[in-house]
Coordinates of C-alpha atoms (C1' of nucleotides) in Angstrom, one line a residue:
Chain A
X1 CA 57.0 -7.8 -81.7
X2 CA 57.8 -9.6 -78.4
X3 CA 61.0 -8.5 -76.8
X4 CA 64.0 -10.8 -77.1
X5 CA 65.6 -11.6 -73.8
X6 CA 69.3 -12.3 -73.4
X7 CA 68.9 -16.1 -73.9
X8 CA 67.0 -15.6 -77.1
X9 CA 69.7 -13.2 -78.4
X10 CA 72.5 -15.6 -77.4
X11 CA 70.7 -18.5 -79.1
X12 CA 70.6 -16.6 -82.4
X13 CA 74.3 -15.7 -82.2
X14 CA 75.1 -19.3 -81.4
X15 CA 73.1 -20.5 -84.4
X16 CA 74.9 -17.9 -86.5
X17 CA 78.3 -19.2 -85.2
X18 CA 77.4 -22.8 -86.0
X19 CA 76.2 -22.0 -89.5
X20 CA 79.4 -20.1 -90.2
X21 CA 81.5 -23.0 -89.0
X22 CA 79.7 -25.4 -91.2
X23 CA 80.0 -23.0 -94.1
X24 CA 83.8 -23.1 -93.5
X25 CA 84.1 -19.5 -92.4
X26 CA 87.2 -18.2 -90.7
X27 CA 87.6 -19.9 -87.3
X28 CA 88.0 -16.7 -85.3
X29 CA 84.9 -15.2 -86.9
X30 CA 82.5 -18.0 -85.9
X31 CA 84.2 -18.3 -82.5
X32 CA 83.6 -14.6 -81.8
X33 CA 79.8 -15.3 -82.2
X34 CA 80.0 -18.0 -79.6
X35 CA 82.1 -15.9 -77.3
X36 CA 79.6 -13.1 -77.4
X37 CA 76.7 -15.5 -76.8
X38 CA 78.5 -16.8 -73.7
X39 CA 78.9 -13.5 -72.1
X40 CA 75.4 -12.4 -73.0
X41 CA 73.9 -15.5 -71.3
X42 CA 75.6 -14.5 -68.1
X43 CA 75.1 -10.7 -68.4
X44 CA 73.0 -9.5 -65.5
X45 CA 71.1 -6.7 -67.3
X46 CA 68.8 -7.2 -70.3
X47 CA 70.5 -6.2 -73.5
X48 CA 67.3 -4.4 -74.6
X49 CA 68.0 -1.9 -71.8
X50 CA 71.6 -1.6 -72.7
X51 CA 70.7 -1.0 -76.4
X52 CA 68.4 1.9 -75.4
X53 CA 71.4 3.6 -73.8
X54 CA 73.8 2.7 -76.6
X55 CA 75.9 0.6 -74.2
X56 CA 75.9 -2.8 -75.9
X57 CA 79.6 -2.7 -76.6
X58 CA 80.2 -2.7 -72.8
X59 CA 79.5 -6.4 -72.9
X60 CA 82.8 -8.3 -73.5
X61 CA 82.9 -9.8 -77.0
X62 CA 80.4 -7.4 -78.4
X63 CA 81.9 -4.9 -80.9
X64 CA 80.4 -2.5 -83.4
X65 CA 79.2 -5.2 -85.8
X66 CA 77.5 -7.4 -83.2
X67 CA 76.0 -4.4 -81.5
X68 CA 74.4 -3.5 -84.8
X69 CA 73.2 -7.1 -85.3
X70 CA 71.7 -7.2 -81.8
X71 CA 69.9 -3.8 -82.4
X72 CA 68.5 -5.3 -85.5
X73 CA 67.4 -8.4 -83.6
X74 CA 65.7 -6.3 -81.0
X75 CA 63.8 -4.4 -83.7
X76 CA 63.0 -7.2 -86.2
X77 CA 63.4 -10.4 -84.2
X78 CA 66.2 -11.5 -86.5
X79 CA 69.2 -10.1 -88.3
X80 CA 70.1 -10.0 -92.0
X81 CA 73.3 -12.1 -91.8
X82 CA 71.5 -14.9 -90.0
X83 CA 68.8 -14.9 -92.7
X84 CA 71.4 -15.1 -95.4
X85 CA 73.4 -17.8 -93.6
X86 CA 70.2 -19.9 -93.2
X87 CA 69.7 -19.8 -97.0
X88 CA 73.2 -21.2 -97.5
X89 CA 73.1 -23.9 -94.8
X90 CA 69.8 -25.4 -93.5
X91 CA 69.6 -24.8 -89.8
X92 CA 68.6 -28.5 -89.3
X93 CA 72.2 -29.3 -90.1
X94 CA 73.3 -27.7 -86.9
X95 CA 71.6 -30.5 -84.9
X96 CA 73.4 -33.1 -87.0
X97 CA 76.6 -31.9 -85.4
X98 CA 75.2 -32.9 -82.0
X99 CA 75.8 -36.5 -83.1
X100 CA 79.1 -37.8 -81.7
X101 CA 81.5 -38.3 -84.6
X102 CA 80.0 -35.7 -86.8
X103 CA 81.6 -32.2 -86.8
X104 CA 81.2 -29.3 -89.1
X105 CA 83.2 -30.8 -92.0
X106 CA 81.3 -34.0 -92.2
X107 CA 78.0 -32.2 -91.7
X108 CA 78.8 -30.0 -94.7
X109 CA 80.0 -33.0 -96.7
X110 CA 76.8 -34.9 -96.0
X111 CA 74.7 -31.9 -97.0
X112 CA 76.7 -31.1 -100.2
X113 CA 77.0 -34.7 -101.4
X114 CA 73.8 -36.4 -100.0
X115 CA 71.5 -33.5 -99.3
X116 CA 71.4 -34.4 -95.5
X117 CA 69.7 -31.5 -93.8
X118 CA 68.5 -33.0 -90.5
X119 CA 69.2 -35.8 -88.0
X120 CA 66.3 -37.7 -89.6
X121 CA 67.8 -37.4 -93.1
X122 CA 71.1 -38.7 -91.8
X123 CA 69.4 -41.7 -90.3
X124 CA 68.0 -42.6 -93.7
X125 CA 71.5 -42.3 -95.2
X126 CA 73.0 -44.5 -92.5
X127 CA 70.7 -47.3 -93.8
X128 CA 71.3 -46.6 -97.5
X129 CA 75.1 -47.4 -97.5
X130 CA 75.9 -44.2 -99.3
X131 CA 78.0 -42.8 -96.5
X132 CA 80.8 -45.3 -97.1
X133 CA 81.2 -44.1 -100.6
X134 CA 82.2 -40.5 -99.5
X135 CA 85.8 -39.5 -99.5
X136 CA 87.6 -40.0 -96.2
X137 CA 84.8 -42.2 -94.9
X138 CA 85.6 -45.8 -94.2
X139 CA 83.5 -48.6 -92.6
X140 CA 84.7 -47.7 -89.1
X141 CA 83.8 -44.1 -89.4
X142 CA 80.4 -45.0 -90.6
X143 CA 80.0 -47.5 -87.8
X144 CA 81.1 -44.8 -85.2
X145 CA 78.5 -42.4 -86.6
X146 CA 75.9 -45.1 -86.4
X147 CA 76.7 -45.6 -82.8
X148 CA 76.8 -41.9 -82.2
X149 CA 73.3 -41.6 -83.7
X150 CA 72.0 -44.3 -81.4
X151 CA 73.5 -42.6 -78.4
X152 CA 72.1 -39.3 -79.6
X153 CA 68.6 -40.7 -79.7
X154 CA 68.9 -42.6 -76.5
X155 CA 70.5 -39.9 -74.5
X156 CA 69.7 -36.7 -76.2
X157 CA 69.2 -34.2 -73.5
X158 CA 71.6 -34.3 -70.7
X159 CA 71.3 -35.9 -67.3
X160 CA 70.7 -34.1 -64.1
X161 CA 73.6 -33.3 -61.8
X162 CA 72.0 -35.5 -59.2
X163 CA 72.1 -38.5 -61.5
X164 CA 75.7 -38.0 -62.5
X165 CA 77.3 -37.3 -59.1
X166 CA 76.7 -40.7 -57.5
X167 CA 77.9 -42.6 -60.6
X168 CA 81.1 -40.5 -60.7
X169 CA 81.6 -41.0 -56.9
X170 CA 81.3 -44.8 -57.3
X171 CA 83.9 -44.8 -60.1
X172 CA 86.3 -42.6 -58.3
X173 CA 86.0 -44.7 -55.2
X174 CA 86.9 -47.9 -57.3
X175 CA 89.9 -46.1 -58.9
X176 CA 91.2 -44.6 -55.7
X177 CA 91.3 -48.2 -54.3
X178 CA 93.9 -49.2 -56.9
X179 CA 97.4 -49.3 -55.4
X180 CA 98.9 -47.5 -58.4
X181 CA 96.4 -44.5 -58.1
X182 CA 97.5 -41.5 -56.1
X183 CA 94.3 -39.5 -56.6
X184 CA 91.2 -39.6 -58.7
X185 CA 88.9 -36.6 -59.0
X186 CA 85.9 -35.8 -61.2
X187 CA 86.5 -32.7 -63.4
X188 CA 84.4 -31.0 -66.1
X189 CA 80.8 -29.8 -65.7
X190 CA 80.4 -32.1 -62.8
X191 CA 83.1 -30.3 -60.7
X192 CA 81.6 -27.0 -61.8
X193 CA 78.3 -28.4 -60.5
X194 CA 76.4 -27.5 -63.6
X195 CA 72.6 -28.2 -63.5
X196 CA 72.9 -30.8 -66.2
X197 CA 75.9 -33.0 -67.2
X198 CA 76.8 -34.2 -70.7
X199 CA 79.4 -36.7 -69.8
X200 CA 81.7 -37.4 -66.9
X201 CA 85.4 -36.6 -66.8
X202 CA 87.7 -38.2 -64.2
X203 CA 91.3 -37.2 -63.7
X204 CA 93.6 -39.8 -62.2
X205 CA 97.1 -39.2 -60.9
X206 CA 99.3 -42.3 -61.4
X207 CA 102.8 -43.4 -62.6
X208 CA 101.3 -46.5 -64.1
X209 CA 98.8 -45.3 -66.7
X210 CA 98.5 -48.7 -68.5
X211 CA 97.4 -50.3 -65.2
X212 CA 94.8 -47.6 -64.7
X213 CA 93.5 -47.8 -68.3
X214 CA 93.1 -51.6 -68.0
X215 CA 91.3 -51.2 -64.7
X216 CA 88.9 -48.6 -66.2
X217 CA 88.0 -50.9 -69.0
X218 CA 87.2 -53.6 -66.4
X219 CA 85.0 -51.5 -64.2
X220 CA 81.7 -53.2 -63.5
X221 CA 79.6 -50.2 -64.7
X222 CA 81.3 -50.2 -68.1
X223 CA 78.9 -51.3 -70.9
X224 CA 81.2 -50.5 -73.8
X225 CA 84.8 -49.2 -74.4
X226 CA 84.6 -46.5 -77.0
X227 CA 88.3 -45.6 -77.1
X228 CA 91.3 -46.6 -75.0
X229 CA 94.8 -45.1 -75.5
X230 CA 97.9 -44.8 -73.4
X231 CA 96.5 -42.0 -71.2
X232 CA 92.8 -41.7 -72.0
X233 CA 89.9 -44.2 -72.0
X234 CA 86.3 -43.4 -72.9
X235 CA 83.6 -45.8 -71.9
X236 CA 79.8 -45.9 -72.0
X237 CA 78.3 -46.9 -68.7
X238 CA 75.4 -49.2 -68.1
X239 CA 73.3 -46.2 -66.9
X240 CA 74.0 -44.3 -70.1
X241 CA 76.5 -41.5 -69.6
X242 CA 79.9 -41.5 -71.3
X243 CA 82.8 -41.4 -68.9
X244 CA 86.3 -40.2 -69.9
X245 CA 89.2 -41.2 -67.7
X246 CA 92.5 -39.5 -68.1
X247 CA 95.7 -40.5 -66.4
X248 CA 98.4 -38.0 -65.6
X249 CA 101.7 -38.1 -63.6
X250 CA 101.2 -37.0 -60.0
X251 CA 103.3 -33.8 -60.6
X252 CA 101.0 -32.9 -63.4
X253 CA 97.8 -33.5 -61.5
X254 CA 96.9 -29.9 -60.7
X255 CA 97.4 -28.7 -64.3
X256 CA 95.3 -31.6 -65.6
X257 CA 92.5 -31.0 -63.1
X258 CA 92.5 -27.3 -63.9
X259 CA 92.5 -27.9 -67.6
X260 CA 89.7 -30.5 -67.6
X261 CA 87.6 -28.7 -65.1
X262 CA 87.1 -25.9 -67.6
X263 CA 85.0 -24.3 -68.6
X264 CA 86.4 -24.1 -72.0
X265 CA 85.8 -20.4 -72.1
X266 CA 87.6 -20.0 -68.8
X267 CA 90.6 -21.9 -70.0
X268 CA 90.8 -20.0 -73.3
X269 CA 90.9 -16.7 -71.4
X270 CA 93.4 -18.1 -68.9
X271 CA 95.8 -19.2 -71.7
X272 CA 95.5 -15.9 -73.4
X273 CA 96.7 -14.2 -70.2
X274 CA 99.5 -16.7 -69.8
X275 CA 100.6 -16.1 -73.4
X276 CA 100.8 -12.3 -72.7
X277 CA 103.2 -13.1 -69.8
X278 CA 105.4 -15.3 -72.0
X279 CA 103.9 -18.4 -70.2
X280 CA 102.1 -21.4 -71.6
X281 CA 99.5 -23.4 -69.7
X282 CA 98.5 -26.8 -70.8
X283 CA 97.3 -30.0 -69.1
X284 CA 100.9 -30.8 -68.1
X285 CA 101.8 -27.7 -66.3
X286 CA 102.8 -24.0 -66.6
X287 CA 105.8 -23.3 -68.8
X288 CA 108.0 -20.4 -69.5
X289 CA 108.1 -19.8 -73.3
X290 CA 111.6 -19.4 -74.7
X291 CA 112.8 -16.4 -76.7
X292 CA 112.4 -18.5 -79.9
X293 CA 108.9 -19.5 -79.0
X294 CA 110.0 -22.9 -77.8
X295 CA 108.6 -24.5 -74.7
X296 CA 111.0 -23.6 -71.9
X297 CA 111.3 -24.4 -68.3
X298 CA 108.4 -26.0 -66.5
X299 CA 107.4 -23.8 -63.6
X300 CA 104.9 -26.1 -61.9
X301 CA 101.5 -27.8 -62.1
X302 CA 101.3 -30.3 -59.3
X303 CA 98.3 -28.5 -57.7
X304 CA 95.7 -26.1 -59.0
X305 CA 96.8 -23.6 -56.5
X306 CA 100.2 -23.6 -58.1
X307 CA 98.8 -23.1 -61.6
X308 CA 96.8 -20.1 -60.6
X309 CA 99.5 -18.7 -58.4
X310 CA 102.0 -18.8 -61.3
X311 CA 99.6 -16.7 -63.3
X312 CA 99.3 -14.2 -60.4
X313 CA 95.8 -15.2 -59.5
X314 CA 93.6 -16.5 -56.6
X315 CA 92.0 -19.8 -57.3
X316 CA 88.5 -19.3 -58.6
X317 CA 86.1 -21.9 -57.2
X318 CA 85.2 -24.4 -60.0
X319 CA 81.5 -23.4 -59.8
X320 CA 82.2 -19.9 -61.2
X321 CA 84.7 -20.7 -63.9
X322 CA 82.6 -19.5 -66.9
X323 CA 84.7 -16.6 -68.0
X324 CA 82.1 -14.2 -66.8
X325 CA 84.2 -12.0 -64.6
X326 CA 85.9 -14.5 -62.3
X327 CA 89.3 -14.1 -64.0
X328 CA 89.4 -10.4 -63.5
X329 CA 88.4 -10.9 -59.9
X330 CA 91.0 -13.6 -59.4
X331 CA 93.7 -11.3 -60.8
X332 CA 92.6 -8.5 -58.6
X333 CA 92.5 -10.8 -55.6
X334 CA 88.9 -9.8 -55.1
X335 CA 87.1 -13.1 -55.3
X336 CA 84.1 -13.2 -52.9
X337 CA 84.1 -15.9 -50.2
X338 CA 81.2 -18.0 -51.5
X339 CA 78.6 -19.7 -49.4
X340 CA 79.7 -23.2 -48.3
X341 CA 77.7 -26.2 -47.1
X342 CA 79.2 -25.8 -43.6
X343 CA 77.5 -22.3 -43.4
X344 CA 74.0 -23.8 -43.6
X345 CA 72.0 -23.6 -40.4
X346 CA 68.5 -24.6 -41.6
X347 CA 66.1 -25.3 -44.4
X348 CA 63.3 -22.9 -45.5
X349 CA 61.1 -25.1 -47.6
X350 CA 60.1 -28.5 -46.3
X351 CA 56.7 -30.3 -46.6
X352 CA 55.2 -32.8 -44.2
X353 CA 52.8 -35.6 -44.2
X354 CA 50.0 -33.1 -43.3
X355 CA 49.9 -32.5 -47.0
X356 CA 51.8 -34.4 -49.7
X357 CA 55.1 -35.4 -48.1
X358 CA 56.0 -38.9 -47.1
X359 CA 57.6 -37.8 -43.8
X360 CA 56.3 -36.4 -40.6
X361 CA 57.4 -33.2 -38.9
X362 CA 59.3 -35.3 -36.4
X363 CA 61.2 -37.1 -39.2
X364 CA 62.0 -33.8 -40.9
X365 CA 63.3 -32.5 -37.6
X366 CA 65.4 -35.6 -37.0
X367 CA 67.0 -35.1 -40.4
X368 CA 67.6 -31.4 -39.6
X369 CA 69.3 -32.6 -36.5
X370 CA 71.4 -35.1 -38.4
X371 CA 72.4 -32.3 -40.8
X372 CA 73.5 -30.2 -37.9
X373 CA 70.8 -27.5 -38.4
X374 CA 69.6 -25.1 -35.8
X375 CA 66.1 -24.7 -37.3
X376 CA 63.8 -26.1 -39.9
X377 CA 60.6 -24.6 -41.4
X378 CA 57.5 -26.6 -42.1
X379 CA 56.0 -25.2 -45.3
X380 CA 53.1 -27.3 -46.2
X381 CA 50.8 -26.4 -49.1
X382 CA 48.2 -23.8 -48.4
X383 CA 44.4 -24.1 -48.7
X384 CA 44.0 -23.2 -52.4
X385 CA 46.1 -26.2 -53.6
X386 CA 43.3 -28.6 -52.8
X387 CA 44.8 -31.2 -55.1
X388 CA 47.5 -32.1 -52.6
X389 CA 45.5 -31.4 -49.5
X390 CA 46.2 -27.8 -48.9
X391 CA 45.6 -27.0 -45.2
X392 CA 42.5 -25.3 -43.8
X393 CA 42.8 -22.9 -40.8
X394 CA 41.5 -25.7 -38.5
X395 CA 44.2 -28.1 -39.7
X396 CA 46.8 -25.3 -39.3
X397 CA 45.7 -24.8 -35.7
X398 CA 46.4 -28.5 -35.1
X399 CA 49.8 -28.3 -36.8
X400 CA 50.8 -25.2 -34.8
X401 CA 49.8 -26.9 -31.5
X402 CA 51.9 -29.9 -32.5
X403 CA 54.9 -27.8 -33.4
X404 CA 54.6 -25.9 -30.1
X405 CA 54.7 -29.3 -28.2
X406 CA 57.7 -30.5 -30.2
X407 CA 59.7 -27.3 -29.6
X408 CA 58.8 -27.5 -25.8
X409 CA 59.8 -31.2 -25.6
X410 CA 63.6 -31.3 -26.0
X411 CA 66.5 -29.4 -27.4
X412 CA 66.5 -30.4 -31.1
X413 CA 66.4 -28.0 -34.0
X414 CA 63.7 -25.3 -33.6
X415 CA 60.7 -26.0 -35.9
X416 CA 59.3 -22.8 -37.4
X417 CA 55.7 -22.5 -38.5
X418 CA 55.7 -21.7 -42.2
X419 CA 53.5 -22.3 -45.2
X420 CA 53.8 -22.4 -49.0
X421 CA 51.1 -20.0 -50.2
X422 CA 49.7 -20.1 -53.7
X423 CA 49.8 -16.9 -55.7
X424 CA 46.4 -16.6 -57.3
X425 CA 45.3 -15.2 -60.6
X426 CA 45.1 -11.7 -59.1
X427 CA 48.3 -12.0 -57.1
X428 CA 46.3 -12.7 -53.9
X429 CA 47.1 -15.6 -51.5
X430 CA 45.2 -18.3 -49.6
X431 CA 44.6 -16.7 -46.3
X432 CA 43.8 -13.2 -44.9
X433 CA 46.2 -11.1 -42.8
X434 CA 44.8 -12.4 -39.5
X435 CA 45.9 -15.9 -40.4
X436 CA 49.2 -14.9 -42.2
X437 CA 50.3 -13.0 -39.1
X438 CA 50.3 -16.2 -37.1
X439 CA 53.0 -17.9 -39.2
X440 CA 56.7 -17.5 -38.4
X441 CA 57.3 -17.0 -42.1
X442 CA 55.5 -17.4 -45.4
X443 CA 56.8 -18.7 -48.7
X444 CA 54.6 -17.8 -51.7
X445 CA 54.8 -19.6 -55.0
X446 CA 53.3 -19.6 -58.5
X447 CA 51.7 -22.9 -59.3
X448 CA 49.9 -21.9 -62.4
X449 CA 50.2 -19.6 -65.4
X450 CA 52.4 -21.5 -67.9
X451 CA 50.3 -20.2 -70.8
X452 CA 49.9 -16.7 -69.6
X453 CA 51.8 -13.8 -71.2
X454 CA 54.8 -12.3 -69.4
X455 CA 53.0 -9.1 -68.3
X456 CA 50.3 -11.1 -66.6
X457 CA 52.6 -13.5 -64.7
X458 CA 54.9 -10.7 -63.7
X459 CA 52.0 -8.6 -62.4
X460 CA 50.8 -11.5 -60.3
X461 CA 54.2 -11.9 -58.7
X462 CA 54.7 -8.2 -58.1
X463 CA 51.3 -8.0 -56.5
X464 CA 52.2 -10.9 -54.2
X465 CA 55.4 -9.2 -53.2
X466 CA 53.4 -6.2 -52.1
X467 CA 51.8 -8.3 -49.4
X468 CA 53.8 -7.6 -46.2
X469 CA 53.3 -11.2 -45.0
X470 CA 55.0 -12.7 -48.0
X471 CA 58.6 -13.2 -46.8
X472 CA 60.0 -15.5 -49.5
X473 CA 59.1 -16.1 -53.2
X474 CA 59.4 -19.9 -53.8
X475 CA 60.8 -21.4 -57.0
X476 CA 60.4 -18.0 -58.8
X477 CA 60.3 -19.1 -62.4
X478 CA 58.6 -22.5 -61.9
X479 CA 60.8 -24.3 -64.3
X480 CA 61.4 -28.1 -64.2
X481 CA 64.6 -28.9 -65.9
X482 CA 64.0 -30.9 -69.1
X483 CA 60.2 -31.0 -68.5
X484 CA 58.8 -27.5 -68.1
X485 CA 60.1 -24.2 -69.4
X486 CA 60.4 -21.3 -66.9
X487 CA 57.4 -19.0 -66.7
X488 CA 57.9 -16.0 -69.0
X489 CA 58.7 -13.3 -66.5
X490 CA 60.2 -9.9 -66.4
X491 CA 62.9 -10.9 -63.9
X492 CA 64.5 -7.4 -63.8
X493 CA 61.1 -6.0 -62.6
X494 CA 60.7 -8.9 -60.1
X495 CA 64.1 -8.5 -58.6
X496 CA 63.8 -4.7 -58.4
X497 CA 60.5 -5.2 -56.5
X498 CA 62.2 -7.7 -54.2
X499 CA 64.9 -5.1 -53.5
X500 CA 62.3 -2.4 -52.9
X501 CA 60.1 -4.5 -50.5
X502 CA 62.8 -6.6 -48.8
X503 CA 61.3 -9.8 -50.1
X504 CA 63.7 -12.7 -50.1
X505 CA 64.1 -14.9 -53.2
X506 CA 64.3 -18.6 -52.9
X507 CA 66.8 -20.9 -54.5
X508 CA 64.8 -24.1 -54.7
X509 CA 67.4 -26.8 -54.3
X510 CA 65.2 -29.7 -55.7
X511 CA 67.6 -31.0 -58.3
X512 CA 65.3 -30.6 -61.3
X513 CA 64.4 -27.1 -60.3
X514 CA 67.4 -25.1 -59.1
X515 CA 65.4 -22.0 -59.4
X516 CA 66.5 -19.1 -59.2
X517 CA 69.4 -20.0 -61.5
X518 CA 72.9 -18.7 -61.5
X519 CA 72.4 -15.8 -63.9
X520 CA 69.3 -14.5 -62.0
X521 CA 71.3 -14.8 -58.7
X522 CA 74.0 -12.6 -60.0
X523 CA 71.5 -10.0 -60.9
X524 CA 69.8 -10.4 -57.5
X525 CA 73.1 -10.0 -55.8
X526 CA 73.8 -6.7 -57.7
X527 CA 70.5 -5.4 -56.6
X528 CA 71.1 -6.3 -52.9
X529 CA 68.3 -9.0 -52.9
X530 CA 68.7 -11.6 -50.2
X531 CA 68.5 -15.3 -50.9
X532 CA 67.0 -18.3 -49.0
X533 CA 67.6 -21.9 -50.0
X534 CA 64.8 -24.4 -49.6
X535 CA 65.0 -28.0 -50.6
X536 CA 61.2 -28.4 -51.2
X537 CA 61.6 -31.8 -49.5
X538 CA 58.7 -34.2 -50.0
X539 CA 60.4 -36.7 -47.8
X540 CA 63.0 -36.1 -45.1
X541 CA 65.9 -37.5 -47.2
X542 CA 65.3 -34.8 -49.8
X543 CA 66.6 -32.3 -47.3
X544 CA 70.0 -33.6 -48.3
X545 CA 69.5 -31.8 -51.7
X546 CA 70.7 -28.7 -49.9
X547 CA 74.1 -29.3 -51.5
X548 CA 72.6 -28.6 -54.9
X549 CA 71.1 -25.3 -53.6
X550 CA 74.5 -24.4 -52.2
X551 CA 76.1 -25.2 -55.5
X552 CA 73.6 -23.0 -57.4
X553 CA 74.2 -20.1 -55.0
X554 CA 78.0 -20.5 -55.5
X555 CA 77.5 -20.5 -59.2
X556 CA 75.6 -17.2 -58.7
X557 CA 78.5 -15.8 -56.5
X558 CA 76.3 -15.7 -53.4
X559 CA 78.2 -15.3 -50.1
X560 CA 77.1 -16.4 -46.6
X561 CA 76.3 -12.8 -45.8
X562 CA 73.7 -12.7 -48.5
X563 CA 72.0 -16.0 -47.6
X564 CA 69.3 -16.4 -45.0
X565 CA 70.3 -20.1 -44.3
X566 CA 73.7 -19.0 -43.0
X567 CA 72.2 -16.8 -40.3
X568 CA 71.5 -17.7 -36.7
X569 CA 67.8 -17.8 -35.8
X570 CA 67.6 -14.3 -34.3
X571 CA 69.1 -12.8 -37.5
X572 CA 66.7 -14.9 -39.6
X573 CA 63.8 -13.3 -37.8
X574 CA 65.2 -9.8 -38.2
X575 CA 65.5 -10.3 -42.0
X576 CA 61.8 -11.3 -42.3
X577 CA 59.5 -8.5 -43.6
X578 CA 57.0 -9.1 -40.8
X579 CA 59.5 -8.1 -38.2
X580 CA 60.1 -4.7 -39.6
Chain B
dG1 C1' 84.3 -10.5 -85.5
dC2 C1' 86.9 -8.7 -81.5
dC3 C1' 90.6 -6.3 -79.4
dG4 C1' 95.0 -3.4 -77.7
dT5 C1' 100.6 -1.9 -70.8
dT6 C1' 104.1 -5.5 -77.1
dT7 C1' 99.6 -4.0 -81.6
dT8 C1' 94.1 0.2 -84.8
dC9 C1' 96.7 -4.6 -87.9
dG10 C1' 97.5 -9.0 -87.2
dG11 C1' 96.9 -11.7 -84.1
dC12 C1' 93.4 -14.8 -81.8
dC13 C1' 94.7 -21.8 -76.9
dC14 C1' 96.2 -26.5 -76.9
dG15 C1' 96.8 -31.5 -77.3
dA16 C1' 95.0 -36.7 -77.7
dC17 C1' 92.9 -40.1 -80.3
dT18 C1' 91.1 -42.3 -84.4
dG19 C1' 90.8 -43.6 -89.0
dT20 C1' 92.4 -43.6 -93.4
dT21 C1' 95.7 -40.3 -94.8
dT22 C1' 100.9 -42.2 -97.3
dT23 C1' 101.9 -37.4 -94.0
dC24 C1' 97.3 -35.7 -91.9
dA25 C1' 92.3 -34.2 -91.3
dG26 C1' 88.5 -34.5 -88.4
dT27 C1' 86.6 -34.6 -83.9
dC28 C1' 86.5 -33.8 -79.2
dG29 C1' 87.2 -31.6 -74.9

DNA sequence: GCCGTTTTCGGCCCGACTGTTTTCAGTCG
């Protein structure tokens, strides 16, 4: 019986919540499953370990009942209630709810009346004309679901942050150019810098909403207007993603930005706290609630600072608003000062044209200079990755001589001699200690093993970390977002070994990797493991992806003190294992 | 199903837009 990790447990609870919702269960009952799943996904320890000590109920949202279900899951791989729920509602119906325009009620109706139990089955019904005959469904509703189904097929799976950010920036720029617009800011998952984005939310401050709504409908990137009311317009853009633009009065801007930045879980928790203090928070401001429960005096909401201040809190950075501890920290005025782009002094993972990059070491160095860096590391592929021209010792000698000349020439950023080693089947690396000792630093990465069991991959990684010349582990889980699952690894064991050996863990900033991810980073931080961001640039421009690495670190609560990139060169050297 | 400095019972966040409803339900965020 393979051990269920936290994500697997969270998924089962989410499925249970979805099935309960479709079945028409009490709202707060199914919400409690989702709430528990949310905190489990972010929990730094494995629940299997907590269960052994009888500490499951320490996780917020897990009570006696869910603790028992989780114990059962850990033993049997599933739990009785879920099996029962699956008999009542086919799990395929859950996916039908992913179609815009179909929620739990309609999904249930389609199943009960037409036997729809999957997206495919719904597609057939769309063509049959039977949907129109159902109660409460008119021609327009069916047409909306038809469009939703098309959008689901075309755009199922979310877009990468790097694809969404430039589109949002362009739209914001156009809107801010309007005379009637005071401010326009992207909110939602984009502002929280999530790895992937579903749709784009933009909040606009203006006293002339109708002018803004008309302007949004006329934006050149708009392919279709889905809905357009007095204060909200939803459009499909030519590149695919849906964009929702909301207009608020300038004195409501902070409240609206806070509200639409989310996350949903963060906001729910915030409003609970407000309510306990006889306050109400909505997208228009913070209000005192009257004795009779009526909405009383408006206390503020022009800025986000004001909203949180009225609740007695510091402002949590958008990246950490997941309701995974940031609200407690904000109330206690104990939020960490997170790493910022301005803290970054260099890049620890950059390839050159000596192997498979399009850019030379000089071009990388020029980019480092443009970015204001003090140093940049060349980490070309090592010998064993022959496929991309991994370097022989002779080629390395040439590169080192070249780097020495560059560093002697002028006063640009210092180029460090690095390498991206391959972790072999036995945990060994490409070169012997005599060669490894000559690098300034070594990154070591797994480039194989996607079909190996967790124990094997974990052992390879642990072995590599016992090599005193391995300074940094590159893209530790090997995932490629939307294309390749992470390696199955015992991350607790890996990070414990990193703490023990002083090995630094990489945050690979390449936008479809972002590896380590936020949850692993929070665990690393707890264990005292240090972090290095590398862009894995394969052309000099890729070094600009550093912003995605910084965002990932921020989502993992990493501060400048914990990040190698924020240190001056002499401190960098002192953190490396080889210098101890 | 969870949770408690108002509570171990009775709460649990809030509003906009759409369509088909003749007064509101469903969906979405």
